[in-house]
Coordinates of C-alpha atoms in Angstrom, one line a residue:
Chain A
M1 CA -5.3 2.5 16.4
T2 CA -2.1 3.8 14.8
S3 CA -0.7 4.4 11.3
L4 CA 2.6 3.6 9.6
Y5 CA 3.5 6.4 7.2
Q6 CA 5.8 5.7 4.3
H7 CA 7.2 8.2 1.9
G8 CA 8.4 6.8 -1.5
T9 CA 8.6 3.1 -2.4
L10 CA 11.3 0.5 -2.6
A11 CA 10.3 0.2 -6.3
M12 CA 11.4 3.8 -6.8
L13 CA 14.9 3.1 -5.5
M14 CA 15.0 0.1 -7.8
G15 CA 14.0 2.4 -10.6
K16 CA 17.0 4.7 -9.8
Q17 CA 14.9 7.5 -8.2
L18 CA 17.4 8.2 -5.4
Q19 CA 16.9 12.0 -5.1
G20 CA 15.4 13.1 -1.8
T21 CA 11.8 14.1 -2.0
I22 CA 10.7 14.8 1.6
T23 CA 12.5 16.8 4.3
A24 CA 13.2 15.4 7.7
A25 CA 11.0 18.1 9.1
E26 CA 8.0 17.0 7.0
L27 CA 8.7 13.4 7.8
L28 CA 8.7 14.1 11.6
K29 CA 5.2 15.4 11.4
H30 CA 4.1 11.8 10.8
G31 CA 6.0 10.1 13.7
D32 CA 8.9 10.0 16.1
T33 CA 10.3 6.5 15.4
G34 CA 11.3 5.2 12.0
M35 CA 14.0 4.5 9.4
G36 CA 15.0 5.5 5.9
T37 CA 17.9 6.7 3.7
L38 CA 19.1 10.0 2.4
T39 CA 19.6 11.4 -1.2
G40 CA 21.8 9.0 -3.2
L41 CA 21.2 6.2 -0.7
N42 CA 23.6 8.0 1.5
G43 CA 23.6 5.7 4.5
E44 CA 21.0 4.2 6.8
V45 CA 18.7 6.4 8.8
I46 CA 17.2 5.4 12.2
I47 CA 14.8 7.7 14.0
L48 CA 14.3 7.2 17.8
E49 CA 12.4 9.6 20.1
G50 CA 12.2 12.2 17.3
Q51 CA 16.0 12.2 16.8
V52 CA 17.4 11.4 13.3
Y53 CA 20.6 9.4 13.0
Q54 CA 22.5 8.5 9.9
A55 CA 24.9 5.7 9.6
Q56 CA 27.5 6.5 6.9
S57 CA 29.2 3.9 4.8
D58 CA 32.6 4.7 6.5
G59 CA 31.0 3.5 9.7
R60 CA 30.5 6.9 11.3
V61 CA 27.2 8.0 12.8
N62 CA 25.8 11.5 12.3
H63 CA 23.1 13.0 14.5
I64 CA 21.1 14.9 11.8
T65 CA 20.0 18.3 13.1
D66 CA 19.4 20.0 9.8
L67 CA 15.8 19.1 9.3
D68 CA 15.9 20.4 5.6
T69 CA 17.8 17.2 4.9
L70 CA 16.0 15.3 2.1
L71 CA 15.1 11.6 2.1
P72 CA 13.9 9.6 -1.0
F73 CA 12.5 6.8 1.1
A74 CA 11.5 6.6 4.8
S75 CA 9.0 4.9 7.1
I76 CA 7.8 6.5 10.4
H77 CA 5.2 6.2 13.1
F78 CA 4.3 7.6 16.5
Y79 CA 5.6 5.1 19.1
K80 CA 2.5 3.8 20.9
P81 CA 3.2 0.1 21.7
T82 CA 0.6 -2.5 21.6
Q83 CA 2.3 -5.0 24.0
T84 CA 5.7 -5.8 25.6
L85 CA 7.8 -8.3 23.8
P86 CA 7.3 -11.9 25.2
F87 CA 10.9 -12.9 25.1
D88 CA 14.2 -12.1 26.8
Q89 CA 16.6 -13.6 24.2
V90 CA 16.3 -13.5 20.4
D91 CA 18.2 -13.6 17.2
F92 CA 17.1 -12.7 13.6
E93 CA 16.4 -16.4 12.8
T94 CA 14.0 -16.9 15.7
L95 CA 12.3 -13.4 15.7
S96 CA 9.2 -14.3 13.7
D97 CA 8.8 -17.6 15.5
K98 CA 8.9 -15.9 18.9
L99 CA 6.2 -13.5 17.7
K100 CA 4.0 -16.2 16.2
S101 CA 1.2 -15.8 18.7
A102 CA 0.9 -12.1 17.7
Q103 CA -0.2 -13.2 14.2
L104 CA 1.6 -10.5 12.3
Q105 CA 1.8 -12.1 8.8
N106 CA -1.0 -10.1 7.2
I107 CA -0.5 -6.7 8.8
F108 CA 2.2 -4.0 9.3
S109 CA 3.8 -3.9 12.7
S110 CA 6.9 -2.6 14.4
I111 CA 9.3 -3.8 17.1
K112 CA 11.6 -1.7 19.1
F113 CA 13.8 -3.1 21.8
H114 CA 16.9 -2.4 23.9
A115 CA 19.3 -5.4 24.4
D116 CA 22.8 -6.6 24.9
F117 CA 23.9 -7.9 21.5
S118 CA 26.5 -10.7 21.5
R119 CA 26.6 -10.2 17.8
M120 CA 25.4 -7.3 15.6
H121 CA 26.1 -7.5 11.8
I122 CA 25.1 -4.5 9.7
R123 CA 25.5 -3.1 6.3
I124 CA 25.5 0.6 5.3
A125 CA 24.6 1.7 1.8
P126 CA 27.3 4.0 0.2
Q127 CA 26.4 7.4 -1.2
Q128 CA 25.7 7.5 -5.0
V129 CA 26.0 10.5 -7.3
P130 CA 23.9 11.2 -10.4
P131 CA 23.2 9.6 -12.8
F132 CA 22.0 7.3 -10.1
P133 CA 22.3 3.5 -10.3
S134 CA 19.5 1.3 -9.0
L135 CA 19.3 0.0 -5.5
L136 CA 20.2 -3.4 -6.8
E137 CA 23.5 -2.2 -8.3
V138 CA 24.3 -0.5 -5.0
A139 CA 23.5 -3.6 -3.1
T140 CA 26.2 -5.6 -4.7
N141 CA 28.9 -3.5 -3.1
Q142 CA 27.9 -2.4 0.4
P143 CA 30.2 -2.1 3.4
E144 CA 29.4 -4.5 6.1
F145 CA 30.4 -4.2 9.8
E146 CA 30.2 -6.8 12.6
V147 CA 30.8 -6.3 16.3
A148 CA 30.5 -8.5 19.4
D149 CA 29.1 -7.4 22.7
I150 CA 27.4 -4.1 22.0
S151 CA 24.3 -2.6 23.8
G152 CA 21.8 -0.6 21.9
T153 CA 18.4 -0.2 20.4
L154 CA 17.0 -2.2 17.4
M155 CA 13.8 -0.9 15.7
G156 CA 12.1 -2.3 12.6
Y157 CA 9.1 -3.0 10.6
Y158 CA 7.3 -6.1 9.4
A159 CA 5.5 -5.8 6.1
P160 CA 3.1 -8.4 4.7
E161 CA 4.1 -10.4 1.5
I162 CA 1.6 -8.5 -0.7
F163 CA 3.4 -5.3 0.0
N164 CA 6.7 -6.5 -1.4
G165 CA 7.4 -3.8 -4.0
P166 CA 6.1 -0.8 -2.2
T167 CA 8.4 -1.9 0.6
A168 CA 10.3 -5.1 1.5
A169 CA 8.2 -8.0 2.8
G170 CA 9.2 -9.5 6.1
W171 CA 11.4 -7.8 8.7
H172 CA 13.4 -4.7 8.0
L173 CA 15.5 -3.7 11.0
H174 CA 17.9 -0.8 11.8
F175 CA 20.2 -0.5 14.9
L176 CA 21.8 2.2 17.0
S177 CA 24.2 1.6 19.8
D178 CA 23.8 3.2 23.2
D179 CA 26.9 5.3 22.6
K180 CA 25.6 6.3 19.2
S181 CA 28.8 5.2 17.5
F182 CA 27.5 2.1 15.7
S183 CA 24.5 2.0 13.4
G184 CA 23.1 0.5 10.2
H185 CA 20.8 -1.9 8.4
V186 CA 20.7 -5.1 10.3
L187 CA 21.8 -8.3 8.5
D188 CA 21.9 -10.5 11.5
F189 CA 22.0 -10.3 15.3
S190 CA 21.9 -12.2 18.5
A191 CA 20.5 -10.5 21.7
I192 CA 20.0 -11.1 25.4
N193 CA 18.4 -9.0 28.1
V194 CA 15.7 -7.8 25.6
T195 CA 13.3 -5.2 26.8
G196 CA 11.0 -3.7 24.3
T197 CA 7.6 -3.6 22.6
L198 CA 5.5 -4.5 19.6
Q199 CA 3.2 -2.1 17.9
V200 CA 0.6 -3.2 15.3
F201 CA -0.8 -0.8 12.8
D202 CA -4.3 -0.7 11.4
E203 CA -3.3 1.7 8.6
F204 CA -0.4 1.8 6.2
V205 CA -0.2 5.3 4.6
Q206 CA 1.8 5.3 1.3
H207 CA 2.8 8.8 0.3
F208 CA 4.1 9.4 -3.3
P209 CA 6.3 12.3 -4.5
I210 CA 3.8 13.0 -7.3
E211 CA 5.5 16.3 -8.2
N212 CA 8.7 14.5 -9.1
A213 CA 9.1 14.0 -12.9
G214 CA 11.6 11.2 -12.6
F215 CA 9.2 9.2 -10.4
R216 CA 6.2 9.9 -12.6
G217 CA 8.0 8.8 -15.8
M218 CA 9.8 5.8 -14.3
S219 CA 9.5 2.4 -15.9
L220 CA 9.5 -0.7 -13.8
D221 CA 10.5 -4.3 -14.6
L222 CA 8.4 -6.2 -12.0
D223 CA 10.4 -9.4 -12.1
G224 CA 13.6 -7.5 -11.8
L225 CA 12.1 -5.5 -9.0
H226 CA 11.3 -8.6 -6.9
A227 CA 14.7 -10.2 -7.5
G228 CA 16.3 -6.9 -6.6
I229 CA 14.4 -6.5 -3.4
E230 CA 15.4 -10.0 -2.4
A231 CA 19.1 -9.3 -3.2
S232 CA 19.3 -5.9 -1.6
E233 CA 16.8 -5.9 1.3
G234 CA 15.8 -9.5 1.8
G235 CA 15.3 -9.9 5.5
K236 CA 14.1 -12.9 7.4
K237 CA 10.4 -13.6 6.8
Chain B
M1 CA -3.2 17.0 -2.2
T2 CA -5.7 14.2 -1.6
S3 CA -5.9 10.6 -0.3
L4 CA -7.4 7.4 -1.6
Y5 CA -8.6 5.4 1.4
Q6 CA -9.0 1.6 1.0
H7 CA -10.5 -0.7 3.6
G8 CA -9.5 -4.4 3.2
T9 CA -7.5 -5.9 0.4
L10 CA -8.2 -7.9 -2.7
A11 CA -5.8 -10.5 -1.3
M12 CA -8.3 -10.9 1.6
L13 CA -11.1 -11.6 -0.8
M14 CA -8.9 -14.2 -2.5
G15 CA -8.3 -15.6 1.0
K16 CA -12.1 -16.2 1.5
Q17 CA -12.4 -13.3 4.0
L18 CA -15.8 -12.0 2.6
Q19 CA -17.4 -10.9 5.9
G20 CA -18.0 -7.2 6.1
T21 CA -15.6 -5.3 8.4
I22 CA -16.4 -1.7 7.9
T23 CA -19.8 0.1 8.0
A24 CA -20.9 2.4 5.2
A25 CA -21.1 5.1 7.8
E26 CA -17.4 4.7 8.8
L27 CA -16.4 4.4 5.2
L28 CA -18.2 7.7 4.3
K29 CA -16.0 9.5 6.8
H30 CA -13.2 9.0 4.3
G31 CA -14.9 10.2 1.2
D32 CA -17.9 10.8 -1.0
T33 CA -16.9 8.9 -4.1
G34 CA -15.9 5.3 -4.4
M35 CA -16.6 1.6 -4.9
G36 CA -16.7 -1.7 -3.1
T37 CA -18.7 -4.8 -2.3
L38 CA -20.9 -6.0 0.6
T39 CA -20.6 -9.0 2.9
G40 CA -20.4 -12.2 0.9
L41 CA -19.4 -10.3 -2.3
N42 CA -23.0 -9.3 -2.5
G43 CA -23.0 -7.2 -5.6
E44 CA -21.0 -4.2 -6.8
V45 CA -21.1 -0.9 -4.9
I46 CA -20.7 2.5 -6.4
I47 CA -20.6 5.7 -4.3
L48 CA -21.4 9.0 -5.9
E49 CA -21.9 12.3 -4.1
G50 CA -22.0 10.5 -0.8
Q51 CA -24.8 8.1 -1.9
V52 CA -24.2 4.4 -1.8
Y53 CA -25.7 2.2 -4.6
Q54 CA -25.5 -1.6 -4.8
A55 CA -25.9 -3.5 -8.0
Q56 CA -27.3 -6.9 -7.2
S57 CA -26.6 -10.0 -9.3
D58 CA -30.2 -10.2 -10.5
G59 CA -29.6 -6.8 -12.2
R60 CA -31.5 -4.7 -9.7
V61 CA -30.0 -1.6 -8.1
N62 CA -30.5 -0.7 -4.5
H63 CA -29.9 2.7 -2.9
I64 CA -28.4 1.8 0.4
T65 CA -29.6 4.0 3.1
D66 CA -28.9 1.7 6.1
L67 CA -25.4 3.0 6.9
D68 CA -24.8 0.1 9.3
T69 CA -24.4 -2.1 6.2
L70 CA -21.0 -3.8 6.2
L71 CA -18.4 -4.0 3.5
P72 CA -15.3 -6.3 3.4
F73 CA -13.5 -4.3 0.7
A74 CA -14.0 -0.7 -0.5
S75 CA -12.1 2.3 -1.8
I76 CA -13.2 5.9 -1.3
H77 CA -12.0 9.5 -1.7
F78 CA -13.2 13.0 -1.5
Y79 CA -14.0 14.2 -5.0
K80 CA -11.5 17.1 -5.7
P81 CA -10.6 16.8 -9.3
T82 CA -7.1 17.7 -10.6
Q83 CA -8.1 18.3 -14.2
T84 CA -10.9 17.9 -16.7
L85 CA -10.7 14.9 -19.0
P86 CA -9.0 15.7 -22.3
F87 CA -11.3 13.7 -24.6
D88 CA -14.9 13.6 -25.8
Q89 CA -15.0 9.9 -26.8
V90 CA -13.4 6.9 -25.2
D91 CA -13.7 3.2 -24.8
F92 CA -11.9 0.8 -22.3
E93 CA -9.2 -0.1 -24.8
T94 CA -8.2 3.5 -25.4
L95 CA -8.6 4.9 -21.9
S96 CA -5.0 4.6 -20.8
D97 CA -3.7 5.8 -24.1
K98 CA -5.9 8.9 -24.0
L99 CA -4.5 9.7 -20.5
K100 CA -0.9 9.1 -21.4
S101 CA 0.2 12.7 -20.9
A102 CA -1.1 12.6 -17.3
Q103 CA 1.6 10.0 -16.5
L104 CA -0.5 7.9 -14.2
Q105 CA 1.5 4.6 -14.3
N106 CA 3.2 4.9 -10.9
I107 CA 0.5 6.6 -8.9
F108 CA -3.1 6.1 -7.8
S109 CA -5.7 8.2 -9.6
S110 CA -9.4 8.3 -10.2
I111 CA -11.6 9.2 -13.1
K112 CA -15.3 10.1 -13.0
F113 CA -17.3 11.0 -16.1
H114 CA -20.8 11.3 -17.4
A115 CA -21.3 10.1 -21.0
D116 CA -23.6 8.5 -23.5
F117 CA -22.6 4.9 -23.7
S118 CA -23.2 3.2 -27.0
R119 CA -22.2 0.0 -25.2
M120 CA -21.9 -0.8 -21.5
H121 CA -20.9 -4.4 -20.5
I122 CA -20.9 -5.1 -16.8
R123 CA -20.6 -8.1 -14.4
I124 CA -22.1 -8.3 -10.9
A125 CA -20.7 -10.6 -8.2
P126 CA -23.4 -12.9 -6.8
Q127 CA -23.9 -13.1 -3.0
Q128 CA -22.0 -16.0 -1.2
V129 CA -22.9 -17.6 2.1
P130 CA -20.5 -19.0 4.7
P131 CA -18.3 -21.0 4.5
F132 CA -17.2 -18.4 2.0
P133 CA -15.4 -19.4 -1.3
S134 CA -12.5 -17.3 -2.6
L135 CA -13.1 -14.4 -5.0
L136 CA -11.6 -16.5 -7.7
E137 CA -14.2 -19.2 -7.3
V138 CA -16.9 -16.6 -7.4
A139 CA -15.4 -15.0 -10.5
T140 CA -15.9 -18.2 -12.6
N141 CA -19.7 -17.8 -12.4
Q142 CA -20.8 -14.1 -12.4
P143 CA -23.8 -12.7 -14.2
E144 CA -22.9 -10.4 -17.0
F145 CA -25.2 -7.7 -18.5
E146 CA -24.8 -5.7 -21.6
V147 CA -26.9 -2.8 -22.9
A148 CA -26.7 -0.3 -25.8
D149 CA -27.4 3.4 -25.6
I150 CA -27.4 4.2 -22.0
S151 CA -26.4 7.5 -20.2
G152 CA -24.7 7.4 -16.9
T153 CA -21.7 8.0 -14.7
L154 CA -18.6 5.9 -14.7
M155 CA -16.1 6.2 -11.9
G156 CA -13.0 4.2 -11.2
Y157 CA -9.5 3.9 -9.9
Y158 CA -6.1 3.3 -11.5
A159 CA -3.6 1.4 -9.3
P160 CA 0.1 1.0 -10.1
E161 CA 1.5 -2.4 -10.9
I162 CA 3.3 -2.8 -7.6
F163 CA 0.0 -2.6 -5.7
N164 CA -1.4 -5.7 -7.5
G165 CA -2.4 -7.8 -4.4
P166 CA -3.5 -5.1 -2.0
T167 CA -5.8 -4.0 -4.9
A168 CA -6.1 -4.8 -8.7
A169 CA -3.4 -3.1 -10.8
G170 CA -4.7 -1.1 -13.7
W171 CA -8.2 0.4 -14.1
H172 CA -11.1 -0.8 -11.9
L173 CA -14.3 0.9 -13.0
H174 CA -17.9 0.9 -11.8
F175 CA -21.0 2.3 -13.6
L176 CA -24.4 3.8 -12.6
S177 CA -27.0 4.8 -15.2
D178 CA -28.7 8.2 -14.9
D179 CA -32.0 6.5 -14.0
K180 CA -30.2 4.4 -11.4
S181 CA -31.6 1.1 -12.9
F182 CA -28.3 -0.3 -14.3
S183 CA -25.1 -0.6 -12.4
G184 CA -22.1 -2.9 -12.0
H185 CA -18.4 -3.7 -12.4
V186 CA -17.4 -2.5 -15.9
L187 CA -15.9 -5.2 -18.3
D188 CA -16.1 -3.0 -21.4
F189 CA -17.7 0.2 -22.7
S190 CA -17.7 2.7 -25.5
A191 CA -18.7 6.3 -24.7
I192 CA -19.4 9.6 -26.5
N193 CA -20.2 13.1 -25.1
V194 CA -17.8 12.5 -22.2
T195 CA -17.6 15.2 -19.6
G196 CA -15.6 14.5 -16.5
T197 CA -12.5 14.7 -14.4
L198 CA -9.2 13.1 -13.4
Q199 CA -8.0 13.2 -9.8
V200 CA -4.5 12.1 -8.8
F201 CA -3.7 11.1 -5.2
D202 CA -0.5 11.7 -3.4
E203 CA -1.5 9.2 -0.6
F204 CA -2.9 5.7 -0.6
V205 CA -4.2 4.8 2.8
Q206 CA -4.6 1.1 3.3
H207 CA -6.8 0.2 6.3
F208 CA -6.7 -3.3 7.7
P209 CA -9.5 -5.0 9.8
I210 CA -6.9 -6.0 12.4
E211 CA -9.5 -7.1 14.9
N212 CA -10.8 -9.8 12.5
A213 CA -9.4 -13.2 13.5
G214 CA -10.1 -14.7 10.0
F215 CA -8.0 -12.0 8.4
R216 CA -5.2 -12.2 10.9
G217 CA -4.9 -16.0 10.5
M218 CA -5.3 -16.1 6.8
S219 CA -2.7 -17.9 4.6
L220 CA -2.0 -16.6 1.1
D221 CA -0.7 -18.3 -2.0
L222 CA 0.9 -15.4 -3.8
D223 CA 1.1 -17.0 -7.2
G224 CA -2.5 -18.1 -6.9
L225 CA -3.3 -14.6 -5.7
H226 CA -1.9 -12.9 -8.8
A227 CA -3.6 -15.4 -11.2
G228 CA -6.8 -14.9 -9.3
I229 CA -6.8 -11.2 -9.5
E230 CA -6.2 -11.4 -13.3
A231 CA -9.1 -13.8 -13.7
S232 CA -11.5 -12.0 -11.5
E233 CA -10.7 -8.3 -11.7
G234 CA -8.2 -8.0 -14.5
G235 CA -9.0 -4.7 -16.2
K236 CA -7.2 -2.9 -19.0
K237 CA -3.8 -1.7 -18.0

């Protein structure tokens, strides 16, 4: 079976720990497909076939080739699908329902599919500078973009409810267009001509930046944390 | 750095999934020091130097040599201490305070120490049969034992607050006496002549029994889950 590797936690971002603590090179030892963000919440990262792309908050997309680039939070896995997706059309509202027979609610899983999107609505976190705010503060003012009729690849993770805190429960999806000009954190979408796969994980590996003093000393307000995750990351369950 | 490996979740036990899903042999591939329980919550398991001991609810202690024995929930690591413990005397109330300088609150860690215990208060979960109740129901009726003046080894884990659900946040401690006649889940203790170690983990590996239909289909009540963990496992934070 296969592992999902996560560096850092969403709780850390809520606790203002936005400095990068893993290099892209180190991260890529744990997979070829994934997502994350850069130091200071600088954009939305999507990793496909071992290539790292960053959507910047001005809407531009960078292909990151400097593998010393640091990330404070990222999830990655080796693409080894469990099954092909059992639908041809889907939108964010119906995604969980269409995967009901796969019984994903208590496990970690990933979807990756290519499609023609009649609608793709994304948001891109804007870069912050020290002293860093929390993810929640950033979430109140994030550029959003929406386009019609775009082809591309959507990849994302499902996390069980009890892991809300380490990560965001429910679906967390990122998108990259075929021409690599449009990318971000998916808020909503509608897709046809879907071809892709589902991968279920039997292991969730949570890696902590234990050498980082800010992380070690961080205080957390748990109620605030859960409200903040809902406000900033809350995807469809 | 080192990993803490966990098979199953506390949430599963709350969801009545008490059937064993990993063998002791498989578990021991991931460490030599740990804790857990057997099918049906049959007692409290402590693993020291690769040997598996089960405290039964009648107070007896078994050395488990049949490594086909199944566990629904267990945590294990390879003993590779980070530092020696900076105190000679401790009780459950003062444990976190005495480790304050180690800044453990946001990471997983383990302590293991030998001591002379002026007081050792334990509880031992009684074996359940199908159809299984939840851990919470079992917790309302668990045999407790208390002895004075006993020497032995205490080992346990600290889990950060955001992992309350996958496991129990705070300290979770098990005990085995030197003569291997007294063992269980620690409710309270007072110790002198402490010699032991602290180990911090940079990875928490959560393994799920994804082939188990009961687990895959399980429904969880999150509020009930957190109340249940507090009632059944709640240790000192």
